[in-house]
Amino acid sequence: GGVVGTLWETFLNFFNGNGFVYCNGSLFTPVNFVYGFGAVIVVVCLHNQTEWWRVYLTGAFGGGAVEYILNFLEEKLLGTRSWNYEGKPFNINGRTTLLYMAVWGLLCVAVIFVIYKPLNVFLNSLPPDIMKTVSAVLAVILLIDLFITVIAILRYSARNAGRDAFTVFGKFIDSSFHDEFMLKHFPKIKFS
């Protein structure tokens, strides 16, 4: 889900004439964590559904809620905002819009019926021990990426507010993920 989200956002930037823009939202992997978390929530909540319209409605409202909550949490916890839809019609506090909620519903139908159900059949045919090992390795890689990405964004926000690092780790993060690097990899971040 996170990789598909990165590809989707990259395509949208090309389509809108912005050229190549980093859209993965992470430092080390091609995973956009917002889409990844959304995909996990979609699969957990909707994997047993067999009626497309229920998946669509649940996905539209659930996708809008997840987008709203993640945007709110990013602003409150990290002091940044990666998207703001205030100028768009039918927006909800600039955090989501009714149009994007409709798109979330369509994406959920595609995720469940086109990707998840066929992929689940294939994955269930693989040996369980291999699947557990692969899952554990991927989970560790993604958790490390998420941890360092969040720390780098927190330091980016703190530097923007004029606060210097006071630990060796903070100074390492500042030198490794300096403002120019962060601006290139997170071009849509706005400080609140």
PDB file of C-alpha atoms in Angstrom:
ATOM      1  CA  GLY A   1       0.000   0.000   0.000  1.00  0.00           C
ATOM      2  CA  GLY A   2       2.815   2.384   0.873  1.00  0.00           C
ATOM      3  CA  VAL A   3       4.675   1.697  -2.380  1.00  0.00           C
ATOM      4  CA  VAL A   4       1.498   2.053  -4.454  1.00  0.00           C
ATOM      5  CA  GLY A   5       0.828   5.363  -2.660  1.00  0.00           C
ATOM      6  CA  THR A   6       4.293   6.607  -3.576  1.00  0.00           C
ATOM      7  CA  LEU A   7       3.760   5.671  -7.219  1.00  0.00           C
ATOM      8  CA  TRP A   8       0.305   7.289  -7.217  1.00  0.00           C
ATOM      9  CA  GLU A   9       1.560  10.574  -5.739  1.00  0.00           C
ATOM     10  CA  THR A  10       4.543  10.609  -8.125  1.00  0.00           C
ATOM     11  CA  PHE A  11       2.199  10.082 -11.081  1.00  0.00           C
ATOM     12  CA  LEU A  12      -0.095  12.886  -9.881  1.00  0.00           C
ATOM     13  CA  ASN A  13       2.827  15.299  -9.684  1.00  0.00           C
ATOM     14  CA  PHE A  14       3.899  14.420 -13.237  1.00  0.00           C
ATOM     15  CA  PHE A  15       0.287  14.708 -14.441  1.00  0.00           C
ATOM     16  CA  ASN A  16      -0.092  18.134 -12.778  1.00  0.00           C
ATOM     17  CA  GLY A  17       3.104  19.394 -14.436  1.00  0.00           C
ATOM     18  CA  ASN A  18       5.280  19.432 -11.306  1.00  0.00           C
ATOM     19  CA  GLY A  19       7.883  17.000 -12.686  1.00  0.00           C
ATOM     20  CA  PHE A  20       9.524  14.509 -10.336  1.00  0.00           C
ATOM     21  CA  VAL A  21       8.722  15.137  -6.667  1.00  0.00           C
ATOM     22  CA  TYR A  22       9.753  12.863  -3.782  1.00  0.00           C
ATOM     23  CA  CYS A  23       6.471  11.392  -2.583  1.00  0.00           C
ATOM     24  CA  ASN A  24       7.516   8.449  -0.460  1.00  0.00           C
ATOM     25  CA  GLY A  25       7.398  10.273   2.876  1.00  0.00           C
ATOM     26  CA  SER A  26      10.226   8.171   4.291  1.00  0.00           C
ATOM     27  CA  LEU A  27      13.996   8.421   4.345  1.00  0.00           C
ATOM     28  CA  PHE A  28      15.124   4.948   3.303  1.00  0.00           C
ATOM     29  CA  THR A  29      12.317   3.052   1.605  1.00  0.00           C
ATOM     30  CA  PRO A  30       9.868   3.774  -1.239  1.00  0.00           C
ATOM     31  CA  VAL A  31       7.006   3.528   1.273  1.00  0.00           C
ATOM     32  CA  ASN A  32       4.577   6.377   1.861  1.00  0.00           C
ATOM     33  CA  PHE A  33       3.533   5.651   5.449  1.00  0.00           C
ATOM     34  CA  VAL A  34       0.186   7.463   5.158  1.00  0.00           C
ATOM     35  CA  TYR A  35      -0.889   5.164   2.317  1.00  0.00           C
ATOM     36  CA  GLY A  36       0.710   2.171   4.028  1.00  0.00           C
ATOM     37  CA  PHE A  37      -1.199   2.719   7.265  1.00  0.00           C
ATOM     38  CA  GLY A  38      -4.334   3.358   5.229  1.00  0.00           C
ATOM     39  CA  ALA A  39      -3.890   0.084   3.337  1.00  0.00           C
ATOM     40  CA  VAL A  40      -3.403  -1.857   6.574  1.00  0.00           C
ATOM     41  CA  ILE A  41      -6.563  -0.334   8.043  1.00  0.00           C
ATOM     42  CA  VAL A  42      -8.508  -1.034   4.825  1.00  0.00           C
ATOM     43  CA  VAL A  43      -7.436  -4.678   4.716  1.00  0.00           C
ATOM     44  CA  VAL A  44      -8.003  -5.284   8.436  1.00  0.00           C
ATOM     45  CA  CYS A  45     -11.462  -3.713   8.341  1.00  0.00           C
ATOM     46  CA  LEU A  46     -12.706  -4.842   4.940  1.00  0.00           C
ATOM     47  CA  HIS A  47     -11.008  -8.129   3.986  1.00  0.00           C
ATOM     48  CA  ASN A  48     -14.133 -10.199   4.739  1.00  0.00           C
ATOM     49  CA  GLN A  49     -16.543  -7.953   2.821  1.00  0.00           C
ATOM     50  CA  THR A  50     -18.053  -9.387  -0.362  1.00  0.00           C
ATOM     51  CA  GLU A  51     -20.289  -6.474  -1.430  1.00  0.00           C
ATOM     52  CA  TRP A  52     -18.477  -3.739  -3.357  1.00  0.00           C
ATOM     53  CA  TRP A  53     -20.833  -0.947  -2.249  1.00  0.00           C
ATOM     54  CA  ARG A  54     -20.152  -1.657   1.442  1.00  0.00           C
ATOM     55  CA  VAL A  55     -16.418  -1.573   0.755  1.00  0.00           C
ATOM     56  CA  TYR A  56     -16.890   1.690  -1.147  1.00  0.00           C
ATOM     57  CA  LEU A  57     -18.907   3.457   1.578  1.00  0.00           C
ATOM     58  CA  THR A  58     -16.767   2.197   4.434  1.00  0.00           C
ATOM     59  CA  GLY A  59     -13.628   3.066   2.483  1.00  0.00           C
ATOM     60  CA  ALA A  60     -14.833   6.564   1.617  1.00  0.00           C
ATOM     61  CA  PHE A  61     -15.727   7.499   5.187  1.00  0.00           C
ATOM     62  CA  GLY A  62     -12.862   5.535   6.724  1.00  0.00           C
ATOM     63  CA  GLY A  63     -10.314   6.916   4.254  1.00  0.00           C
ATOM     64  CA  GLY A  64     -11.466  10.450   4.931  1.00  0.00           C
ATOM     65  CA  ALA A  65     -11.292   9.843   8.673  1.00  0.00           C
ATOM     66  CA  VAL A  66      -7.774   8.369   8.471  1.00  0.00           C
ATOM     67  CA  GLU A  67      -6.581  11.237   6.257  1.00  0.00           C
ATOM     68  CA  TYR A  68      -8.100  13.762   8.670  1.00  0.00           C
ATOM     69  CA  ILE A  69      -6.672  12.100  11.798  1.00  0.00           C
ATOM     70  CA  LEU A  70      -3.165  11.626  10.342  1.00  0.00           C
ATOM     71  CA  ASN A  71      -3.080  15.256   9.180  1.00  0.00           C
ATOM     72  CA  PHE A  72      -4.228  16.422  12.626  1.00  0.00           C
ATOM     73  CA  LEU A  73      -1.676  14.220  14.429  1.00  0.00           C
ATOM     74  CA  GLU A  74       1.145  15.349  12.125  1.00  0.00           C
ATOM     75  CA  GLU A  75       0.336  18.968  12.893  1.00  0.00           C
ATOM     76  CA  LYS A  76       0.012  18.459  16.659  1.00  0.00           C
ATOM     77  CA  LEU A  77       2.897  16.007  17.173  1.00  0.00           C
ATOM     78  CA  LEU A  78       5.427  17.067  14.536  1.00  0.00           C
ATOM     79  CA  GLY A  79       4.491  20.720  14.066  1.00  0.00           C
ATOM     80  CA  THR A  80       4.204  20.229  10.296  1.00  0.00           C
ATOM     81  CA  ARG A  81       1.480  19.777   7.715  1.00  0.00           C
ATOM     82  CA  SER A  82       2.119  17.782   4.541  1.00  0.00           C
ATOM     83  CA  TRP A  83      -1.228  18.593   2.895  1.00  0.00           C
ATOM     84  CA  ASN A  84      -3.786  21.344   3.193  1.00  0.00           C
ATOM     85  CA  TYR A  85      -6.965  21.345   1.116  1.00  0.00           C
ATOM     86  CA  GLU A  86      -8.403  24.646   2.386  1.00  0.00           C
ATOM     87  CA  GLY A  87      -8.812  26.059  -1.132  1.00  0.00           C
ATOM     88  CA  LYS A  88     -10.563  22.980  -2.498  1.00  0.00           C
ATOM     89  CA  PRO A  89     -14.358  22.611  -2.682  1.00  0.00           C
ATOM     90  CA  PHE A  90     -16.105  20.620   0.043  1.00  0.00           C
ATOM     91  CA  ASN A  91     -13.012  20.439   2.231  1.00  0.00           C
ATOM     92  CA  ILE A  92     -13.273  19.467   5.887  1.00  0.00           C
ATOM     93  CA  ASN A  93     -10.988  21.794   7.876  1.00  0.00           C
ATOM     94  CA  GLY A  94      -8.471  21.541   5.021  1.00  0.00           C
ATOM     95  CA  ARG A  95      -7.601  17.998   6.132  1.00  0.00           C
ATOM     96  CA  THR A  96      -9.692  16.046   3.598  1.00  0.00           C
ATOM     97  CA  THR A  97     -12.412  16.730   1.028  1.00  0.00           C
ATOM     98  CA  LEU A  98     -15.578  14.971  -0.065  1.00  0.00           C
ATOM     99  CA  LEU A  99     -14.031  14.431  -3.513  1.00  0.00           C
ATOM    100  CA  TYR A 100     -10.954  12.741  -2.011  1.00  0.00           C
ATOM    101  CA  MET A 101     -13.221  10.668   0.206  1.00  0.00           C
ATOM    102  CA  ALA A 102     -14.986   9.444  -2.958  1.00  0.00           C
ATOM    103  CA  VAL A 103     -11.567   8.537  -4.383  1.00  0.00           C
ATOM    104  CA  TRP A 104     -10.688   6.718  -1.133  1.00  0.00           C
ATOM    105  CA  GLY A 105     -13.828   4.627  -1.625  1.00  0.00           C
ATOM    106  CA  LEU A 106     -12.773   3.673  -5.169  1.00  0.00           C
ATOM    107  CA  LEU A 107      -9.249   2.883  -3.986  1.00  0.00           C
ATOM    108  CA  CYS A 108     -10.646   0.622  -1.274  1.00  0.00           C
ATOM    109  CA  VAL A 109     -12.713  -1.313  -3.804  1.00  0.00           C
ATOM    110  CA  ALA A 110      -9.570  -1.746  -5.941  1.00  0.00           C
ATOM    111  CA  VAL A 111      -7.411  -2.701  -2.951  1.00  0.00           C
ATOM    112  CA  ILE A 112      -9.832  -5.343  -1.683  1.00  0.00           C
ATOM    113  CA  PHE A 113     -11.114  -6.903  -4.913  1.00  0.00           C
ATOM    114  CA  VAL A 114      -8.246  -6.364  -7.372  1.00  0.00           C
ATOM    115  CA  ILE A 115      -5.159  -6.565  -5.139  1.00  0.00           C
ATOM    116  CA  TYR A 116      -5.819  -8.094  -1.712  1.00  0.00           C
ATOM    117  CA  LYS A 117      -8.091 -11.053  -2.490  1.00  0.00           C
ATOM    118  CA  PRO A 118      -5.950 -12.453  -5.381  1.00  0.00           C
ATOM    119  CA  LEU A 119      -2.693 -11.682  -3.526  1.00  0.00           C
ATOM    120  CA  ASN A 120      -3.997 -13.354  -0.376  1.00  0.00           C
ATOM    121  CA  VAL A 121      -4.680 -16.574  -2.298  1.00  0.00           C
ATOM    122  CA  PHE A 122      -1.094 -16.544  -3.606  1.00  0.00           C
ATOM    123  CA  LEU A 123       0.489 -15.689  -0.241  1.00  0.00           C
ATOM    124  CA  ASN A 124      -1.485 -18.437   1.515  1.00  0.00           C
ATOM    125  CA  SER A 125       0.051 -20.931  -0.920  1.00  0.00           C
ATOM    126  CA  LEU A 126       3.590 -20.105   0.314  1.00  0.00           C
ATOM    127  CA  PRO A 127       5.218 -21.899   3.258  1.00  0.00           C
ATOM    128  CA  PRO A 128       4.188 -20.207   6.539  1.00  0.00           C
ATOM    129  CA  ASP A 129       7.747 -20.155   7.951  1.00  0.00           C
ATOM    130  CA  ILE A 130       9.029 -18.200   4.955  1.00  0.00           C
ATOM    131  CA  MET A 131       6.117 -15.757   5.210  1.00  0.00           C
ATOM    132  CA  LYS A 132       6.770 -15.195   8.928  1.00  0.00           C
ATOM    133  CA  THR A 133      10.464 -14.522   8.299  1.00  0.00           C
ATOM    134  CA  VAL A 134       9.826 -12.164   5.386  1.00  0.00           C
ATOM    135  CA  SER A 135       7.124 -10.357   7.374  1.00  0.00           C
ATOM    136  CA  ALA A 136       9.402  -9.949  10.410  1.00  0.00           C
ATOM    137  CA  VAL A 137      12.319  -8.617   8.315  1.00  0.00           C
ATOM    138  CA  LEU A 138      10.063  -6.158   6.452  1.00  0.00           C
ATOM    139  CA  ALA A 139       8.468  -5.012   9.712  1.00  0.00           C
ATOM    140  CA  VAL A 140      11.882  -4.303  11.279  1.00  0.00           C
ATOM    141  CA  ILE A 141      13.069  -2.386   8.208  1.00  0.00           C
ATOM    142  CA  LEU A 142       9.877  -0.297   8.100  1.00  0.00           C
ATOM    143  CA  LEU A 143       9.911   0.411  11.846  1.00  0.00           C
ATOM    144  CA  ILE A 144      13.526   1.613  11.680  1.00  0.00           C
ATOM    145  CA  ASP A 145      12.682   3.771   8.661  1.00  0.00           C
ATOM    146  CA  LEU A 146       9.601   5.193  10.395  1.00  0.00           C
ATOM    147  CA  PHE A 147      11.516   5.906  13.626  1.00  0.00           C
ATOM    148  CA  ILE A 148      14.390   7.737  11.913  1.00  0.00           C
ATOM    149  CA  THR A 149      12.007   9.566   9.559  1.00  0.00           C
ATOM    150  CA  VAL A 150       9.913  10.856  12.489  1.00  0.00           C
ATOM    151  CA  ILE A 151      13.048  11.919  14.398  1.00  0.00           C
ATOM    152  CA  ALA A 152      14.397  13.708  11.301  1.00  0.00           C
ATOM    153  CA  ILE A 153      11.089  15.541  10.798  1.00  0.00           C
ATOM    154  CA  LEU A 154      10.971  16.520  14.466  1.00  0.00           C
ATOM    155  CA  ARG A 155      14.516  17.940  14.218  1.00  0.00           C
ATOM    156  CA  TYR A 156      13.630  19.684  10.929  1.00  0.00           C
ATOM    157  CA  SER A 157      10.665  21.321  12.650  1.00  0.00           C
ATOM    158  CA  ALA A 158      12.771  22.207  15.707  1.00  0.00           C
ATOM    159  CA  ARG A 159      15.497  23.765  13.530  1.00  0.00           C
ATOM    160  CA  ASN A 160      12.813  25.785  11.778  1.00  0.00           C
ATOM    161  CA  ALA A 161      11.695  27.052  15.207  1.00  0.00           C
ATOM    162  CA  GLY A 162      15.313  27.974  16.074  1.00  0.00           C
ATOM    163  CA  ARG A 163      15.978  25.148  18.558  1.00  0.00           C
ATOM    164  CA  ASP A 164      19.456  23.612  18.428  1.00  0.00           C
ATOM    165  CA  ALA A 165      20.110  19.929  19.024  1.00  0.00           C
ATOM    166  CA  PHE A 166      21.350  19.244  22.553  1.00  0.00           C
ATOM    167  CA  THR A 167      22.283  15.561  22.208  1.00  0.00           C
ATOM    168  CA  VAL A 168      24.884  13.773  20.100  1.00  0.00           C
ATOM    169  CA  PHE A 169      22.090  11.883  18.341  1.00  0.00           C
ATOM    170  CA  GLY A 170      20.232  15.119  17.570  1.00  0.00           C
ATOM    171  CA  LYS A 171      23.418  16.660  16.151  1.00  0.00           C
ATOM    172  CA  PHE A 172      23.969  13.527  14.056  1.00  0.00           C
ATOM    173  CA  ILE A 173      20.397  13.769  12.709  1.00  0.00           C
ATOM    174  CA  ASP A 174      20.897  17.489  11.947  1.00  0.00           C
ATOM    175  CA  SER A 175      24.098  16.852   9.990  1.00  0.00           C
ATOM    176  CA  SER A 176      22.770  13.757   8.187  1.00  0.00           C
ATOM    177  CA  PHE A 177      19.329  15.142   7.358  1.00  0.00           C
ATOM    178  CA  HIS A 178      20.000  18.868   7.032  1.00  0.00           C
ATOM    179  CA  ASP A 179      17.419  21.396   5.843  1.00  0.00           C
ATOM    180  CA  GLU A 180      18.319  21.148   2.130  1.00  0.00           C
ATOM    181  CA  PHE A 181      18.014  17.351   2.267  1.00  0.00           C
ATOM    182  CA  MET A 182      14.690  17.528   4.091  1.00  0.00           C
ATOM    183  CA  LEU A 183      13.297  20.172   1.738  1.00  0.00           C
ATOM    184  CA  LYS A 184      14.187  17.969  -1.237  1.00  0.00           C
ATOM    185  CA  HIS A 185      12.681  14.801   0.267  1.00  0.00           C
ATOM    186  CA  PHE A 186       9.673  16.415   1.971  1.00  0.00           C
ATOM    187  CA  PRO A 187       8.827  19.348  -0.330  1.00  0.00           C
ATOM    188  CA  LYS A 188       5.215  19.679   0.781  1.00  0.00           C
ATOM    189  CA  ILE A 189       5.896  19.969   4.516  1.00  0.00           C
ATOM    190  CA  LYS A 190       4.718  23.280   5.922  1.00  0.00           C
ATOM    191  CA  PHE A 191       5.494  24.333   9.456  1.00  0.00           C
ATOM    192  CA  SER A 192       2.579  25.295  11.682  1.00  0.00           C
TER     193      SER A 192
END
